[in-house]
Short mmCIF file of C-alpha atoms in Angstrom, two decimals:
data_model
loop_
_atom_site.label_atom_id
_atom_site.label_comp_id
_atom_site.label_asym_id
_atom_site.label_seq_id
_atom_site.Cartn_x
_atom_site.Cartn_y
_atom_site.Cartn_z
CA MET A 1 0.00 0.00 0.00
CA SER A 2 1.00 3.62 -0.46
CA SER A 3 2.27 5.61 2.58
CA SER A 4 -0.24 8.44 2.00
CA TYR A 5 -3.99 8.17 2.26
CA LEU A 6 -7.10 9.81 0.84
CA PRO A 7 -10.22 10.87 2.74
CA ALA A 8 -12.89 8.13 2.99
CA THR A 9 -15.58 10.08 1.13
CA THR A 10 -17.80 9.61 -1.91
CA ASP A 11 -15.53 12.04 -3.79
CA SER A 12 -12.62 9.61 -3.41
CA ILE A 13 -14.78 6.74 -4.75
CA ALA A 14 -15.85 8.96 -7.67
CA GLN A 15 -12.20 9.82 -8.33
CA ALA A 16 -11.37 6.11 -8.57
CA LEU A 17 -14.29 5.54 -10.97
CA GLU A 18 -13.07 8.38 -13.20
CA ALA A 19 -9.47 7.09 -13.28
CA LYS A 20 -8.04 6.59 -16.76
CA THR A 21 -6.52 3.18 -16.08
CA PRO A 22 -7.45 0.26 -13.76
CA SER A 23 -4.02 0.54 -12.08
CA GLU A 24 -4.67 4.18 -11.19
CA ALA A 25 -8.14 3.33 -9.82
CA ILE A 26 -6.68 0.47 -7.73
CA SER A 27 -4.03 2.83 -6.29
CA ILE A 28 -6.70 5.39 -5.30
CA LEU A 29 -8.86 2.75 -3.60
CA TYR A 30 -5.86 1.42 -1.64
CA GLN A 31 -5.24 4.99 -0.41
CA VAL A 32 -8.88 5.26 0.71
CA LEU A 33 -8.52 2.03 2.71
CA GLU A 34 -5.40 3.43 4.44
CA ASN A 35 -7.46 6.24 5.98
CA PRO A 36 -7.32 5.67 9.77
CA SER A 37 -10.79 7.10 10.43
CA SER A 38 -13.29 4.70 12.08
CA ALA A 39 -16.33 6.98 11.87
CA PRO A 40 -19.54 5.21 10.64
CA ASP A 41 -19.56 7.16 7.35
CA ALA A 42 -15.88 6.40 6.73
CA LEU A 43 -16.43 2.68 7.41
CA ARG A 44 -19.32 2.65 4.94
CA ILE A 45 -17.16 4.31 2.25
CA LYS A 46 -14.36 1.83 2.92
CA GLU A 47 -16.79 -1.09 2.41
CA GLN A 48 -17.69 0.39 -0.97
CA ALA A 49 -13.97 0.82 -1.76
CA ILE A 50 -13.30 -2.83 -0.88
CA THR A 51 -16.09 -4.00 -3.23
CA ASN A 52 -14.81 -1.83 -6.09
CA LEU A 53 -11.19 -2.82 -5.44
CA SER A 54 -11.93 -6.57 -5.44
CA ASP A 55 -13.88 -6.18 -8.71
CA LEU A 56 -10.96 -4.35 -10.35
CA LEU A 57 -8.38 -6.86 -9.11
CA ARG A 58 -10.55 -9.70 -10.44
CA GLN A 59 -10.87 -8.02 -13.84
CA GLU A 60 -7.08 -7.61 -13.92
CA ASN A 61 -6.59 -11.29 -12.88
CA ARG A 62 -4.49 -10.23 -9.88
CA ALA A 63 -5.38 -13.19 -7.65
CA GLU A 64 -2.35 -12.88 -5.33
CA GLU A 65 -3.23 -9.24 -4.60
CA LEU A 66 -6.78 -10.28 -3.71
CA ARG A 67 -5.35 -12.79 -1.26
CA SER A 68 -3.07 -10.14 0.26
CA LEU A 69 -6.01 -7.73 0.47
CA LEU A 70 -7.92 -10.22 2.61
CA THR A 71 -5.00 -10.42 5.04
CA GLN A 72 -4.52 -6.63 5.12
CA LEU A 73 -8.19 -6.05 5.93
CA ARG A 74 -8.19 -8.02 9.20
CA PRO A 75 -7.78 -4.91 11.43
CA PHE A 76 -10.69 -3.33 9.53
CA PHE A 77 -12.88 -6.42 10.19
CA ALA A 78 -12.59 -5.75 13.94
CA LEU A 79 -14.41 -2.41 13.40
CA ILE A 80 -17.45 -3.67 11.44
CA PRO A 81 -20.27 -6.16 12.26
CA LYS A 82 -19.50 -9.87 11.84
CA ALA A 83 -22.21 -10.27 9.16
CA LYS A 84 -20.54 -7.60 6.99
CA THR A 85 -17.15 -9.23 7.54
CA ALA A 86 -18.56 -12.58 6.37
CA LYS A 87 -20.03 -10.93 3.27
CA ILE A 88 -16.71 -9.25 2.34
CA VAL A 89 -14.57 -12.37 2.98
CA ARG A 90 -16.86 -14.66 0.98
CA GLY A 91 -17.10 -12.03 -1.78
CA ILE A 92 -13.30 -11.84 -2.16
CA ILE A 93 -13.01 -15.66 -2.16
CA ASP A 94 -15.70 -15.80 -4.88
CA ASP A 95 -13.83 -13.14 -6.90
CA ILE A 96 -10.64 -15.24 -6.79
CA ALA A 97 -12.70 -18.26 -7.96
CA LYS A 98 -13.65 -16.32 -11.10
CA ILE A 99 -9.98 -16.02 -12.10
CA PRO A 100 -8.84 -19.06 -14.17
CA GLY A 101 -6.17 -21.40 -12.80
CA THR A 102 -6.45 -20.38 -9.13
CA SER A 103 -7.63 -23.70 -7.67
CA ASP A 104 -4.57 -24.26 -5.45
CA LEU A 105 -4.57 -20.60 -4.37
CA GLN A 106 -8.24 -20.83 -3.35
CA ILE A 107 -7.59 -23.98 -1.28
CA SER A 108 -4.64 -22.45 0.59
CA LEU A 109 -6.58 -19.19 1.14
CA CYS A 110 -9.62 -21.02 2.51
CA LYS A 111 -7.40 -22.99 4.91
CA GLU A 112 -5.80 -19.73 6.03
CA VAL A 113 -9.22 -18.07 6.55
CA VAL A 114 -10.48 -21.11 8.52
CA GLN A 115 -7.52 -20.79 10.91
CA TRP A 116 -8.21 -17.06 11.35
CA THR A 117 -11.95 -17.61 11.97
CA ARG A 118 -11.17 -20.27 14.59
CA ALA A 119 -8.83 -17.85 16.39
CA GLU A 120 -11.44 -15.06 16.17
CA LYS A 121 -14.31 -17.46 17.10
CA ARG A 122 -16.34 -16.51 14.02
CA THR A 123 -18.31 -19.76 13.75
CA PHE A 124 -20.86 -18.61 11.13
CA LEU A 125 -18.12 -17.55 8.67
CA ARG A 126 -15.88 -20.55 9.43
CA GLN A 127 -18.61 -23.08 8.61
CA ARG A 128 -19.30 -21.48 5.24
CA VAL A 129 -15.63 -21.21 4.32
CA GLU A 130 -15.14 -24.88 5.32
CA ALA A 131 -18.04 -25.84 3.04
CA LYS A 132 -16.37 -23.88 0.22
CA LEU A 133 -13.05 -25.59 1.02
CA ALA A 134 -14.68 -29.04 0.86
CA ALA A 135 -16.13 -28.18 -2.58
CA LEU A 136 -12.70 -27.05 -3.82
CA LEU A 137 -11.03 -30.20 -2.48
CA MET A 138 -13.65 -32.32 -4.30
CA GLU A 139 -12.98 -30.46 -7.57
CA ASN A 140 -9.28 -31.10 -7.00
CA LYS A 141 -10.05 -34.84 -6.56
CA GLU A 142 -8.81 -34.80 -2.94
CA TYR A 143 -11.84 -36.85 -1.92
CA SER A 144 -10.69 -38.31 1.42
CA GLU A 145 -9.70 -34.89 2.82
CA ALA A 146 -13.00 -33.37 1.61
CA LEU A 147 -15.00 -36.23 3.19
CA ASN A 148 -13.21 -35.88 6.54
CA LEU A 149 -13.88 -32.14 6.55
CA LEU A 150 -17.57 -32.60 5.69
CA SER A 151 -18.14 -35.35 8.28
CA GLY A 152 -17.20 -33.05 11.18
CA LEU A 153 -18.97 -30.05 9.63
CA ILE A 154 -22.29 -31.90 9.16
CA LYS A 155 -22.43 -32.93 12.85
CA GLU A 156 -21.72 -29.37 13.94
CA VAL A 157 -24.28 -27.77 11.62
CA ARG A 158 -26.99 -30.32 12.53
CA ARG A 159 -26.44 -29.49 16.19
CA LEU A 160 -26.91 -25.78 15.40
CA ASP A 161 -29.87 -26.61 13.10
CA ASP A 162 -28.73 -24.19 10.36
CA LYS A 163 -31.05 -25.62 7.67
CA LEU A 164 -29.85 -23.47 4.74
CA LEU A 165 -26.21 -24.40 5.26
CA LEU A 166 -27.24 -28.00 5.93
CA VAL A 167 -28.86 -28.18 2.47
CA ASP A 168 -25.57 -26.99 0.90
CA ILE A 169 -23.45 -29.47 2.87
CA ASP A 170 -25.75 -32.49 2.32
CA LEU A 171 -25.87 -31.73 -1.41
CA LEU A 172 -22.08 -31.42 -1.51
CA GLU A 173 -21.73 -34.72 0.37
CA SER A 174 -24.04 -36.37 -2.19
CA LYS A 175 -21.82 -35.14 -5.04
CA LEU A 176 -18.73 -36.32 -3.18
CA HIS A 177 -20.12 -39.85 -2.63
CA PHE A 178 -21.21 -39.93 -6.27
CA SER A 179 -17.64 -39.08 -7.33
CA LEU A 180 -16.48 -42.00 -5.16
CA ARG A 181 -19.10 -44.25 -6.91
CA ASN A 182 -20.93 -44.85 -3.61
CA LEU A 183 -24.50 -44.50 -4.94
CA PRO A 184 -26.42 -45.59 -1.79
CA LYS A 185 -24.68 -42.93 0.32
CA ALA A 186 -25.07 -40.35 -2.48
CA LYS A 187 -28.83 -41.00 -2.51
CA ALA A 188 -29.02 -40.87 1.31
CA SER A 189 -27.25 -37.48 1.39
CA LEU A 190 -29.52 -36.13 -1.37
CA THR A 191 -32.60 -37.28 0.58
CA ALA A 192 -31.23 -35.46 3.66
CA ALA A 193 -30.73 -32.31 1.54
CA ARG A 194 -34.32 -32.53 0.25
CA THR A 195 -35.68 -33.04 3.77
CA ALA A 196 -33.84 -29.96 5.04
CA ALA A 197 -34.91 -27.97 1.95
CA ASN A 198 -38.60 -28.81 2.53
CA ALA A 199 -38.48 -27.11 5.96
CA ILE A 200 -37.26 -23.73 4.64
CA TYR A 201 -37.33 -21.44 1.63
CA VAL A 202 -34.59 -22.53 -0.77
CA PRO A 203 -33.32 -20.07 -3.42
CA PRO A 204 -34.20 -21.15 -7.01
CA ALA A 205 -30.52 -21.70 -7.89
CA GLN A 206 -30.08 -24.10 -4.98
CA GLN A 207 -33.33 -25.91 -5.86
CA GLY A 208 -32.00 -26.24 -9.41
CA ASN A 209 -28.82 -27.78 -7.98
CA ILE A 210 -30.85 -30.33 -6.01
CA ASP A 211 -32.91 -31.26 -9.10
CA LEU A 212 -29.76 -31.54 -11.22
CA GLN A 213 -28.15 -33.93 -8.71
CA SER A 214 -31.41 -35.94 -8.52
CA GLY A 215 -31.41 -36.30 -12.30
CA ILE A 216 -27.77 -37.43 -12.32
CA LEU A 217 -28.44 -40.14 -9.70
CA HIS A 218 -31.58 -41.42 -11.47
CA ALA A 219 -29.69 -41.51 -14.79
CA GLU A 220 -26.98 -43.55 -13.07
CA GLU A 221 -29.68 -46.11 -12.14
CA LYS A 222 -30.87 -46.18 -15.79
CA ASP A 223 -34.17 -44.53 -14.83
CA TYR A 224 -33.88 -42.06 -17.68
CA LYS A 225 -37.54 -40.96 -17.75
CA THR A 226 -37.44 -39.79 -14.13
CA ALA A 227 -33.98 -38.28 -14.70
CA TYR A 228 -35.36 -36.32 -17.67
CA SER A 229 -38.09 -34.75 -15.52
CA TYR A 230 -35.53 -33.68 -12.89
CA PHE A 231 -33.19 -32.25 -15.54
CA PHE A 232 -36.16 -30.35 -17.00
CA GLU A 233 -36.96 -28.83 -13.56
CA ALA A 234 -33.29 -27.86 -13.13
CA PHE A 235 -33.21 -26.36 -16.64
CA GLU A 236 -36.29 -24.22 -15.96
CA ALA A 237 -34.77 -22.91 -12.70
CA PHE A 238 -31.39 -22.09 -14.25
CA ASN A 239 -32.94 -20.69 -17.44
CA ALA A 240 -35.06 -18.24 -15.43
CA LEU A 241 -31.92 -17.07 -13.61
CA GLU A 242 -29.85 -17.00 -16.84
CA ASP A 243 -27.43 -19.33 -15.07
CA PRO A 244 -24.76 -20.97 -17.32
CA ARG A 245 -25.65 -24.35 -15.79
CA ALA A 246 -28.88 -24.26 -17.82
CA VAL A 247 -27.04 -25.52 -20.92
CA PHE A 248 -25.73 -28.57 -19.00
CA SER A 249 -29.23 -29.39 -17.71
CA LEU A 250 -30.49 -29.18 -21.30
CA LYS A 251 -27.60 -31.32 -22.50
CA TYR A 252 -28.45 -34.05 -19.96
CA MET A 253 -32.13 -33.85 -20.97
CA LEU A 254 -31.07 -34.66 -24.53
CA LEU A 255 -28.86 -37.48 -23.25
CA CYS A 256 -31.89 -39.03 -21.50
CA LYS A 257 -33.92 -38.82 -24.72
CA ILE A 258 -31.15 -40.61 -26.63
CA MET A 259 -30.77 -43.31 -23.95
CA VAL A 260 -34.50 -44.21 -24.13
CA SER A 261 -34.28 -44.43 -27.96
CA GLN A 262 -36.17 -41.19 -28.56
CA ALA A 263 -33.37 -39.55 -30.52
CA ASP A 264 -35.90 -38.06 -32.96
CA ASP A 265 -37.08 -35.69 -30.18
CA VAL A 266 -33.62 -34.13 -29.80
CA ALA A 267 -33.85 -31.86 -32.86
CA GLY A 268 -37.28 -30.62 -31.71
CA ILE A 269 -36.01 -29.74 -28.22
CA ILE A 270 -32.96 -27.92 -29.62
CA SER A 271 -35.12 -25.91 -32.07
CA SER A 272 -37.64 -24.93 -29.37
CA LYS A 273 -37.72 -21.36 -28.05
CA ALA A 274 -35.80 -22.29 -24.90
CA GLY A 275 -33.32 -24.53 -26.73
CA LEU A 276 -32.35 -21.92 -29.34
CA GLN A 277 -30.90 -19.70 -26.59
CA TYR A 278 -28.23 -22.31 -25.86
CA VAL A 279 -27.21 -23.41 -29.35
CA GLY A 280 -23.48 -24.16 -29.29
CA PRO A 281 -20.92 -26.97 -29.05
CA GLU A 282 -22.67 -28.71 -26.11
CA LEU A 283 -25.97 -29.11 -27.99
CA ASP A 284 -24.23 -29.78 -31.31
CA ALA A 285 -22.43 -32.71 -29.65
CA MET A 286 -25.71 -34.24 -28.44
CA LYS A 287 -27.32 -33.66 -31.86
CA ALA A 288 -24.43 -35.53 -33.54
CA VAL A 289 -24.86 -38.44 -31.10
CA ALA A 290 -28.64 -38.41 -31.66
CA ASP A 291 -28.15 -38.53 -35.46
CA ALA A 292 -25.77 -41.49 -35.07
CA HIS A 293 -28.27 -43.23 -32.79
CA ALA A 294 -31.21 -42.58 -35.15
CA LYS A 295 -29.23 -43.97 -38.13
CA ARG A 296 -27.87 -46.82 -36.00
CA SER A 297 -24.43 -45.86 -37.31
CA LEU A 298 -21.43 -46.78 -35.21
CA LYS A 299 -19.19 -44.85 -37.57
CA LEU A 300 -21.13 -41.60 -37.08
CA PHE A 301 -21.01 -42.18 -33.31
CA GLU A 302 -17.21 -42.51 -33.40
CA VAL A 303 -16.98 -39.37 -35.56
CA ALA A 304 -19.10 -37.49 -32.98
CA LEU A 305 -16.81 -38.69 -30.18
CA ARG A 306 -13.77 -37.48 -32.08
CA ASP A 307 -15.24 -34.12 -33.14
CA PHE A 308 -16.79 -33.29 -29.75
CA LYS A 309 -14.29 -34.90 -27.37
CA ALA A 310 -14.43 -32.00 -24.88
CA GLN A 311 -18.24 -32.05 -24.73
CA LEU A 312 -18.68 -35.84 -24.58
CA GLU A 313 -15.69 -37.75 -23.21
CA GLU A 314 -14.44 -34.97 -20.90
CA ASP A 315 -17.87 -34.40 -19.36
CA PRO A 316 -17.89 -36.86 -16.42
CA ILE A 317 -21.70 -37.26 -16.43
CA VAL A 318 -22.03 -37.93 -20.18
CA HIS A 319 -18.87 -40.05 -20.19
CA ARG A 320 -20.45 -42.47 -17.67
CA HIS A 321 -23.19 -43.27 -20.18
CA LEU A 322 -21.06 -43.39 -23.33
CA SER A 323 -20.08 -47.06 -22.97
CA SER A 324 -23.73 -48.02 -22.49
CA LEU A 325 -24.67 -45.86 -25.48
CA TYR A 326 -21.86 -47.44 -27.54
CA ASP A 327 -23.17 -50.93 -26.68
CA THR A 328 -26.68 -49.90 -27.68
CA LEU A 329 -25.48 -48.50 -31.00
CA LEU A 330 -23.33 -51.57 -31.63
CA GLU A 331 -26.33 -53.84 -30.99
CA GLN A 332 -28.58 -51.76 -33.26
CA ASN A 333 -25.92 -51.69 -35.96
CA LEU A 334 -25.47 -55.47 -35.80
CA CYS A 335 -29.26 -56.00 -35.89
CA ARG A 336 -29.46 -53.80 -38.99
CA LEU A 337 -26.68 -55.75 -40.71
CA ILE A 338 -28.08 -59.23 -39.99
CA GLU A 339 -31.70 -58.32 -40.86
CA PRO A 340 -31.49 -59.54 -44.51
CA PHE A 341 -29.80 -62.86 -43.66
CA SER A 342 -30.84 -66.25 -42.35
CA ARG A 343 -27.21 -67.44 -42.35
CA VAL A 344 -24.12 -65.21 -42.65
CA GLU A 345 -20.39 -65.47 -42.04
CA ILE A 346 -19.23 -63.65 -38.90
CA ALA A 347 -16.17 -62.40 -40.83
CA HIS A 348 -18.50 -60.72 -43.35
CA ILE A 349 -20.41 -58.91 -40.58
CA ALA A 350 -17.09 -57.82 -39.02
CA GLU A 351 -15.98 -56.47 -42.39
CA LEU A 352 -19.22 -54.52 -42.86
CA ILE A 353 -19.09 -53.00 -39.37
CA GLU A 354 -15.29 -52.47 -39.49
CA LEU A 355 -14.55 -54.20 -36.18
CA PRO A 356 -12.37 -57.22 -35.22
CA VAL A 357 -13.97 -60.65 -35.79
CA ASP A 358 -13.49 -61.82 -32.18
CA HIS A 359 -15.12 -58.63 -30.88
CA VAL A 360 -18.14 -59.08 -33.16
CA GLU A 361 -18.44 -62.80 -32.29
CA LYS A 362 -18.39 -62.03 -28.57
CA LYS A 363 -21.04 -59.33 -28.96
CA LEU A 364 -23.31 -61.56 -31.08
CA SER A 365 -23.14 -64.38 -28.51
CA GLN A 366 -24.03 -61.88 -25.75
CA MET A 367 -27.00 -60.60 -27.78
CA ILE A 368 -28.26 -64.18 -28.31
CA LEU A 369 -28.06 -64.86 -24.56
CA ASP A 370 -29.85 -61.57 -23.85
CA LYS A 371 -32.55 -62.64 -26.36
CA LYS A 372 -32.01 -59.54 -28.53
CA PHE A 373 -32.64 -61.86 -31.49
CA ALA A 374 -33.18 -65.59 -32.03
CA GLY A 375 -30.18 -67.42 -33.45
CA THR A 376 -27.06 -69.48 -32.80
CA LEU A 377 -23.36 -69.31 -33.59
CA ASP A 378 -21.94 -72.12 -35.74
CA GLN A 379 -18.33 -71.67 -34.66
CA GLY A 380 -17.10 -74.63 -36.71
CA ALA A 381 -18.22 -72.95 -39.94
CA GLY A 382 -17.67 -69.41 -38.56
CA CYS A 383 -21.29 -68.51 -39.28
CA LEU A 384 -24.24 -66.92 -37.55
CA VAL A 385 -27.57 -68.71 -38.04
CA ILE A 386 -30.62 -66.49 -37.55
CA PHE A 387 -33.96 -68.10 -36.69
CA ASP A 388 -37.36 -66.77 -37.66
CA ASP A 389 -39.20 -65.05 -34.82
CA PRO A 390 -40.90 -67.86 -32.93
CA LYS A 391 -44.69 -67.58 -32.81
CA THR A 392 -46.15 -67.85 -29.34
CA ASP A 393 -48.28 -70.97 -29.01
CA ALA A 394 -51.49 -70.06 -27.14
CA ILE A 395 -51.97 -73.63 -25.83
CA TYR A 396 -49.26 -73.33 -23.13
CA PRO A 397 -50.65 -70.23 -21.32
CA ALA A 398 -54.18 -71.72 -21.56
CA THR A 399 -52.96 -75.02 -20.05
CA LEU A 400 -51.23 -73.21 -17.17
CA GLU A 401 -54.39 -71.20 -16.48
CA THR A 402 -56.50 -74.39 -16.45
CA ILE A 403 -54.12 -76.13 -14.02
CA SER A 404 -54.17 -73.02 -11.78
CA ASN A 405 -58.00 -73.02 -11.74
CA ILE A 406 -58.11 -76.76 -10.94
CA GLY A 407 -55.69 -76.11 -8.05
CA LYS A 408 -58.06 -73.47 -6.65
CA VAL A 409 -61.04 -75.87 -6.91
CA VAL A 410 -59.12 -78.63 -5.10
CA ASP A 411 -58.13 -76.19 -2.33
CA SER A 412 -61.75 -75.06 -1.96
CA LEU A 413 -63.01 -78.69 -1.76
CA TYR A 414 -60.33 -79.48 0.85
CA VAL A 415 -61.50 -76.58 3.03
CA ARG A 416 -65.16 -77.75 2.78
CA SER A 417 -64.32 -81.34 3.60
CA ALA A 418 -62.29 -80.22 6.63
CA LYS A 419 -65.36 -78.31 7.91
CA ILE A 420 -67.65 -81.35 7.40
CA MET A 421 -65.22 -83.70 9.19
CA ALA A 422 -64.98 -81.24 12.08
#
């Protein structure tokens, strides 16, 4: 900071706003913060200066200076209410989060702030910074440390019955267990978050988060219809708030449509009024997959994977369903190829589909066992024999029904005879 200071007045704030360069404005605001006055008006002006300064530092990508600012402001925090301190601290941490490539810096800063809040006995702020720290650790794939932090935090917050924070923490725990592939615990934590949310007013963005996580868990259980409805609710919430997460909710809606073999609906959803707002690589990727699915073309699917690698394979949610989708497309492609034949060489099918013979043979045997079509593999001749669809003979169900009815009659006669004998 500079050795001189400026008066903490609205004129000083206006002077910073009128500065020709961001560096000049930042220098003026630092000088305002150096003013030793602790009068109520001066404190209010300093709060405004802090907000403006953190915005400028964020725009200039000066993350280290934001961190230093938080440390330098500690004497000032002793002069203002704890609620305002919490707002400023969380605001600066959020500003650092908006600067790319600051993940490690955010984690170390949060740990530093947690130590300070413990020393100052600022429980309200500490709990929220610890929740933020747990989220950062999860993003950094430090799952065990994040889980240990959350376990202690949940017990403490439940004891204090802070429902709004409890919703955040339970939802975060659900995401953490999902990342660890522990679905039962992920569902239990999500249920706890919903229970806490039902007792209070939850902001629309947080409700959208809950619905998004619900959709992800239902999709993981292959219940794509229910998942679609949750993704739709999340999309509506985020769309109303113009939240960037809306496009991901829409993307997962399209994924659900593809997974239930309703790929034809994808183009309609994208061209709808809501869908047109989010046209871009994310939706183009899903449209390419839907086209491949509709045409039962494995080649088009592989082209989509190659062209939209960032949107498909690098998205952890979509990536989980890609292998299942690949299997579905492979099965549909094989079914399309064997449709005209009653007997065909496996090598010929492998040549048509451009895959290794052993891979195709293994898949065909699996499809026969799963009763995807009626047939058998003649491995001696290297051929696939396809049977005609067997017609259901009505005599067997009728016979079973007759035997069942006779059983009921015998049971009824037994009961009557027992009464007579008695």
